[in-house]
């Protein structure tokens, strides 16, 4: 969700319903080095609580220093460690979803984070493993519980699956059985609130983590709140209602970025997600994406059929990244010894994706 879960989108989602909304993933090294862009990425709204900071790193020492900074400088109320990134330029250096294979290294990172977090809750997100022959999630979950991690979330895909195929919800059940002392959260293929209810019923997990499911669907959090409170109401917005939310998102993004030109340009990637399932021609979509300012975007949105009803199942399903990998790129000899305490190089700390 890099480039997505900034203040603008978190604000919009919080207006819709409850939950914990985590900032864009940042690297521990960039935080410790006080990179200006990183500090922009971890800004929170004045009323935003809890402030959840998503941290990624590969070096226990640097992770420890980052956690200490967060606690001592009151940068956040919660630290979420991310070990889910499947991007080749990260895994080929031993980072992201490749890292939990090195069991001792993972333990040292978790221990350093908890020890230096000053009592802040530290949670962890991971994938099943590198591929079906190198699964790590059960060992990693047990290690997390042993090292004081407050909760663990499983994206029920391997790194090789990337974002393709189906999430293996049965793996969430197995993790829940293996890890009894801390909450287990499920992630993967939650496109609607009813998907979340089915996941909890099937796996026994303690809650859900939503990623791509909220792209173009910030009202999903209202639906989730209703679903878990036993309320049957679900959002079924008309195209007009969707366009109003879309425009509100664009306005918030322009405000956060501080430039209408760059804000609208950055917003372009969201347009297709909002319009998924609706009958909107390819040329119209292209022109919307070419809007140079809010007024132009609003004018072009005004030309749509605002009475068009919610398209039902056509609006659900995958949005964002998809597809599997032929193989997972790893450092030479990475799979030789899972107990090797090999700290990857700084190049492994790349904020491309949260996995």
Coordinates of C-alpha atoms in Angstrom, one line a residue:
X1 CA 0.0 0.0 0.0
X2 CA 3.0 2.3 -0.6
X3 CA 1.8 5.6 -2.0
X4 CA -1.8 4.9 -0.8
X5 CA -2.2 5.0 2.9
X6 CA -1.2 8.6 3.4
X7 CA -3.0 11.1 5.7
X8 CA -5.5 11.9 2.9
X9 CA -6.7 8.3 2.5
X10 CA -6.5 7.5 6.2
X11 CA -8.7 10.5 6.9
X12 CA -11.2 9.4 4.3
X13 CA -11.3 5.9 5.7
X14 CA -11.7 7.1 9.3
X15 CA -14.6 9.2 8.2
X16 CA -16.3 6.1 7.0
X17 CA -15.9 3.7 9.9
X18 CA -13.7 2.4 12.7
X19 CA -10.5 0.5 12.7
X20 CA -6.7 1.1 13.0
X21 CA -5.3 2.8 10.0
X22 CA -1.6 2.3 9.4
X23 CA 0.7 4.8 7.7
X24 CA 2.7 4.0 4.6
X25 CA 5.6 1.6 5.2
X26 CA 8.9 3.3 6.0
X27 CA 12.3 1.8 6.5
X28 CA 14.1 1.8 9.8
X29 CA 17.3 3.1 8.3
X30 CA 15.7 6.1 6.7
X31 CA 14.0 6.9 10.0
X32 CA 17.2 6.7 12.0
X33 CA 19.0 8.8 9.4
X34 CA 16.1 11.3 9.6
X35 CA 15.3 11.3 5.9
X36 CA 13.0 14.3 5.2
X37 CA 10.7 12.3 2.9
X38 CA 10.4 9.6 5.6
X39 CA 9.3 12.2 8.2
X40 CA 6.7 13.5 5.7
X41 CA 5.4 10.0 5.3
X42 CA 4.9 9.5 9.1
X43 CA 2.9 12.7 9.7
X44 CA -0.4 12.1 11.3
X45 CA -3.6 14.1 11.5
X46 CA -4.2 16.2 14.6
X47 CA -7.1 14.0 15.8
X48 CA -5.6 10.7 14.4
X49 CA -5.5 8.1 17.2
X50 CA -4.0 5.6 17.5
X51 CA -1.1 6.7 15.3
X52 CA 0.1 3.4 13.7
X53 CA 3.5 3.4 12.1
X54 CA 4.5 0.7 9.7
X55 CA 8.2 -0.1 10.0
X56 CA 10.4 -2.3 7.9
X57 CA 14.0 -3.2 8.4
X58 CA 16.6 -6.0 8.2
X59 CA 19.2 -5.1 10.9
X60 CA 18.3 -5.7 14.6
X61 CA 20.5 -2.8 15.7
X62 CA 18.9 -0.3 13.3
X63 CA 15.4 -1.6 14.1
X64 CA 16.1 -1.1 17.8
X65 CA 17.3 2.4 17.3
X66 CA 14.2 3.2 15.2
X67 CA 11.9 1.8 17.8
X68 CA 13.6 3.8 20.5
X69 CA 13.2 7.0 18.4
X70 CA 9.5 6.3 17.9
X71 CA 9.0 5.9 21.6
X72 CA 11.2 8.7 22.9
X73 CA 10.1 11.3 20.3
X74 CA 6.4 10.3 20.5
X75 CA 6.3 9.6 16.8
X76 CA 3.5 7.0 17.0
X77 CA 1.4 5.0 19.4
X78 CA 1.9 1.6 17.7
X79 CA 4.6 0.0 15.7
X80 CA 3.7 -2.5 13.0
X81 CA 6.7 -4.5 11.6
X82 CA 6.2 -5.6 8.0
X83 CA 7.8 -8.7 6.6
X84 CA 5.5 -9.2 3.7
X85 CA 7.1 -7.4 0.7
X86 CA 7.5 -9.9 -2.2
X87 CA 9.1 -7.4 -4.6
X88 CA 12.2 -8.9 -6.3
X89 CA 14.6 -6.0 -5.6
X90 CA 13.8 -6.5 -1.9
X91 CA 13.8 -10.3 -1.6
X92 CA 17.0 -10.7 -3.8
X93 CA 18.8 -8.9 -1.0
X94 CA 17.3 -10.9 1.8
X95 CA 14.6 -8.5 2.8
X96 CA 10.8 -8.5 2.9
X97 CA 9.1 -11.9 2.8
X98 CA 12.5 -13.6 2.4
X99 CA 13.7 -12.5 5.8
X100 CA 11.7 -14.8 8.1
X101 CA 13.4 -17.8 6.6
X102 CA 16.4 -16.7 8.7
X103 CA 14.9 -17.7 12.0
X104 CA 17.6 -16.3 14.3
X105 CA 17.7 -12.9 12.4
X106 CA 13.9 -12.6 12.7
X107 CA 14.1 -13.3 16.4
X108 CA 16.8 -10.7 16.9
X109 CA 14.8 -8.1 15.0
X110 CA 11.6 -8.7 17.0
X111 CA 13.5 -8.8 20.3
X112 CA 15.2 -5.4 19.5
X113 CA 12.0 -3.8 18.5
X114 CA 10.1 -4.8 21.6
X115 CA 13.0 -4.1 23.9
X116 CA 13.3 -0.5 22.6
X117 CA 9.7 0.4 22.0
X118 CA 9.2 1.8 25.5
X119 CA 6.0 -0.2 26.1
X120 CA 4.4 0.7 22.8
X121 CA 2.6 -2.3 21.3
X122 CA 4.6 -3.9 18.5
X123 CA 2.8 -6.1 16.0
X124 CA 4.0 -8.0 12.9
X125 CA 2.7 -8.8 9.4
X126 CA 4.1 -11.6 7.4
X127 CA 3.4 -14.0 4.5
X128 CA 3.3 -17.8 4.6
X129 CA 6.8 -18.1 3.4
X130 CA 9.0 -17.9 0.3
X131 CA 7.1 -20.6 -1.6
X132 CA 5.3 -23.8 -0.8
X133 CA 8.6 -25.6 -0.2
X134 CA 9.9 -23.0 2.2
X135 CA 7.0 -22.1 4.6
X136 CA 8.0 -20.0 7.6
X137 CA 4.8 -18.6 9.1
X138 CA 4.3 -21.1 11.9
X139 CA 7.8 -20.8 13.3
X140 CA 7.7 -17.0 12.8
X141 CA 4.3 -16.8 14.6
X142 CA 5.6 -18.8 17.6
X143 CA 8.8 -16.6 17.7
X144 CA 6.7 -13.5 17.6
X145 CA 4.7 -14.6 20.6
X146 CA 7.8 -15.6 22.5
X147 CA 9.5 -12.2 21.9
X148 CA 6.6 -10.1 23.1
X149 CA 4.9 -9.2 19.9
X150 CA 1.4 -8.0 20.6
X151 CA -0.3 -9.5 17.6
X152 CA 0.6 -11.2 14.3
X153 CA -1.1 -10.8 11.0
X154 CA -0.8 -13.3 8.1
X155 CA -1.2 -12.5 4.5
X156 CA -2.1 -16.0 3.4
X157 CA 0.1 -16.1 0.3
X158 CA 3.7 -16.9 -0.3
X159 CA 6.2 -14.5 -1.8
X160 CA 6.1 -16.6 -5.0
X161 CA 2.3 -16.1 -5.3
X162 CA 3.0 -12.3 -5.1
X163 CA -0.6 -11.1 -5.3
X164 CA -2.0 -13.8 -7.6
X165 CA -4.0 -16.9 -7.0
X166 CA -6.2 -17.3 -3.9
X167 CA -5.2 -16.6 -0.4
X168 CA -4.9 -19.8 1.7
X169 CA -7.3 -19.1 4.5
X170 CA -6.6 -22.6 6.0
X171 CA -3.1 -21.3 6.7
X172 CA -4.6 -18.7 9.0
X173 CA -6.4 -21.5 10.8
X174 CA -3.2 -23.4 11.3
X175 CA -1.4 -20.2 12.6
X176 CA -4.3 -19.6 15.0
X177 CA -3.9 -23.2 16.3
X178 CA -0.1 -22.8 16.7
X179 CA -0.2 -19.4 18.3
X180 CA -2.4 -19.3 21.3
X181 CA -1.0 -16.4 23.4
X182 CA -1.5 -13.4 21.1
X183 CA -4.1 -12.4 18.6
X184 CA -3.8 -13.7 15.1
X185 CA -5.2 -11.5 12.3
X186 CA -6.0 -12.7 8.8
X187 CA -5.2 -10.9 5.6
X188 CA -5.9 -11.8 1.9
X189 CA -8.9 -11.7 -0.4
X190 CA -11.1 -9.5 1.8
X191 CA -12.9 -7.5 -0.8
X192 CA -16.2 -7.1 1.1
X193 CA -17.3 -7.1 4.7
X194 CA -18.9 -10.4 4.2
X195 CA -15.6 -11.8 3.1
X196 CA -14.2 -10.7 6.5
X197 CA -17.1 -12.5 8.3
X198 CA -16.4 -15.6 6.3
X199 CA -12.7 -15.5 7.1
X200 CA -13.3 -15.2 10.9
X201 CA -15.9 -17.9 10.9
X202 CA -13.7 -20.3 8.9
X203 CA -10.3 -19.6 10.5
X204 CA -11.1 -18.5 14.0
X205 CA -8.8 -15.5 13.6
X206 CA -9.2 -12.6 16.0
X207 CA -9.6 -9.9 13.4
X208 CA -8.8 -9.0 9.9
X209 CA -6.3 -6.8 8.0
X210 CA -7.4 -5.1 4.9
X211 CA -5.1 -4.0 2.1
X212 CA -6.1 -3.9 -1.6
X213 CA -9.8 -4.4 -0.6
X214 CA -10.1 -0.8 0.4
X215 CA -8.7 0.6 -2.9
X216 CA -11.4 2.8 -4.3
X217 CA -13.7 1.5 -1.5
X218 CA -13.1 3.6 1.7
X219 CA -16.7 2.8 2.8
X220 CA -15.6 -0.8 3.3
X221 CA -14.7 0.2 6.9
X222 CA -18.3 1.3 7.5
X223 CA -19.4 -2.1 6.2
X224 CA -16.8 -3.9 8.4
X225 CA -18.0 -2.0 11.5
X226 CA -21.6 -2.9 10.7
X227 CA -20.7 -6.5 9.9
X228 CA -18.8 -7.1 13.2
X229 CA -21.6 -5.5 15.1
X230 CA -24.3 -7.7 13.5
X231 CA -25.8 -4.9 11.4
X232 CA -26.8 -6.1 7.9
X233 CA -26.6 -2.7 6.2
X234 CA -23.9 -2.5 3.4
X235 CA -22.9 0.4 1.3
X236 CA -24.3 0.3 -2.2
X237 CA -23.5 3.7 -3.5
X238 CA -24.7 5.1 -6.8
X239 CA -22.1 6.4 -9.3
X240 CA -23.0 9.9 -8.1
X241 CA -22.2 9.0 -4.5
X242 CA -19.0 7.3 -5.6
X243 CA -17.9 10.4 -7.5
X244 CA -18.5 12.6 -4.5
X245 CA -16.3 10.4 -2.4
X246 CA -13.7 10.3 -5.2
X247 CA -13.6 14.1 -5.4
X248 CA -13.3 14.3 -1.6
X249 CA -10.3 12.0 -1.7
X250 CA -8.7 14.1 -4.4
X251 CA -9.2 17.3 -2.5
X252 CA -7.7 15.8 0.7
X253 CA -4.7 14.6 -1.3
X254 CA -4.1 18.0 -2.8
X255 CA -4.3 19.5 0.7
X256 CA -1.8 17.0 2.1
X257 CA 0.7 17.3 -0.8
X258 CA 0.3 21.1 -0.8
X259 CA -0.1 21.3 -4.6
X260 CA -3.3 20.9 -6.6
X261 CA -1.3 20.0 -9.7
X262 CA 0.7 17.2 -8.1
X263 CA -2.2 16.1 -5.9
X264 CA -4.4 15.5 -8.8
X265 CA -1.6 13.8 -10.7
X266 CA -1.0 11.5 -7.7
X267 CA -4.7 10.7 -7.5
X268 CA -4.9 9.3 -11.0
X269 CA -4.1 5.8 -9.9
X270 CA -7.2 5.8 -7.8
X271 CA -9.7 6.6 -10.5
X272 CA -10.0 3.1 -12.0
X273 CA -10.4 1.5 -8.6
X274 CA -13.3 3.8 -7.7
X275 CA -15.0 3.2 -11.1
X276 CA -14.5 -0.6 -11.2
X277 CA -17.7 -2.3 -12.2
X278 CA -19.5 0.9 -13.4
X279 CA -20.3 1.4 -17.0
X280 CA -17.8 4.2 -17.9
X281 CA -16.2 4.2 -21.3
X282 CA -12.5 3.8 -21.8
X283 CA -12.1 7.3 -23.3
X284 CA -14.0 8.9 -20.4
X285 CA -11.7 7.1 -17.9
X286 CA -8.7 8.2 -19.9
X287 CA -9.8 11.9 -19.8
X288 CA -10.6 11.7 -16.1
X289 CA -7.0 10.4 -15.5
X290 CA -5.7 13.3 -17.6
X291 CA -7.4 16.0 -15.4
X292 CA -4.9 18.7 -14.5
X293 CA -6.8 20.2 -11.6
X294 CA -9.7 19.7 -9.2
X295 CA -12.1 21.9 -11.3
X296 CA -11.4 19.9 -14.4
X297 CA -11.8 16.6 -12.6
X298 CA -15.1 17.8 -11.1
X299 CA -16.3 18.9 -14.5
X300 CA -15.5 15.5 -16.1
X301 CA -17.1 13.6 -13.2
X302 CA -20.2 15.7 -13.7
X303 CA -20.6 14.2 -17.2
X304 CA -21.1 10.7 -15.8
X305 CA -24.5 9.1 -15.2
X306 CA -24.8 9.8 -11.5
X307 CA -28.0 7.7 -11.2
X308 CA -26.2 4.6 -12.3
X309 CA -26.8 2.0 -9.5
X310 CA -24.1 0.0 -7.6
X311 CA -23.1 -2.7 -10.0
X312 CA -23.1 -5.5 -7.5
X313 CA -20.6 -8.3 -7.8
X314 CA -19.0 -6.6 -10.8
X315 CA -17.6 -4.0 -8.4
X316 CA -16.1 -6.5 -6.1
X317 CA -13.0 -8.6 -6.5
X318 CA -9.3 -7.8 -7.1
X319 CA -8.0 -4.3 -7.4
X320 CA -4.4 -3.2 -7.5
X321 CA -1.5 -5.6 -8.0
X322 CA -2.1 -9.2 -9.2
X323 CA -0.2 -12.1 -10.8
X324 CA 2.2 -14.7 -9.6
X325 CA 6.0 -14.9 -10.0
X326 CA 7.9 -17.8 -11.7
X327 CA 10.4 -17.7 -8.8
X328 CA 11.4 -15.7 -5.9
X329 CA 14.7 -13.8 -6.3
X330 CA 17.0 -14.5 -3.3
X331 CA 20.6 -13.9 -2.3
X332 CA 23.1 -16.6 -3.3
X333 CA 22.9 -19.4 -0.8
X334 CA 20.1 -17.8 1.2
X335 CA 18.3 -21.2 1.6
X336 CA 21.3 -23.1 2.8
X337 CA 21.0 -22.4 6.5
X338 CA 17.9 -21.0 8.1
X339 CA 19.7 -20.5 11.4
X340 CA 22.5 -18.4 9.9
X341 CA 22.5 -14.9 11.5
X342 CA 23.2 -13.1 8.3
X343 CA 22.2 -9.4 8.3
X344 CA 21.3 -8.3 4.8
X345 CA 22.8 -5.1 3.3
X346 CA 21.2 -1.7 3.6
X347 CA 20.0 -2.1 0.0
X348 CA 17.4 -4.6 1.3
X349 CA 15.6 -1.7 3.0
X350 CA 13.4 -0.6 0.1
X351 CA 9.9 0.9 0.7
X352 CA 8.5 -0.3 -2.6
X353 CA 5.7 -2.4 -1.1
X354 CA 4.2 -3.5 2.1
X355 CA 3.3 -7.0 0.9

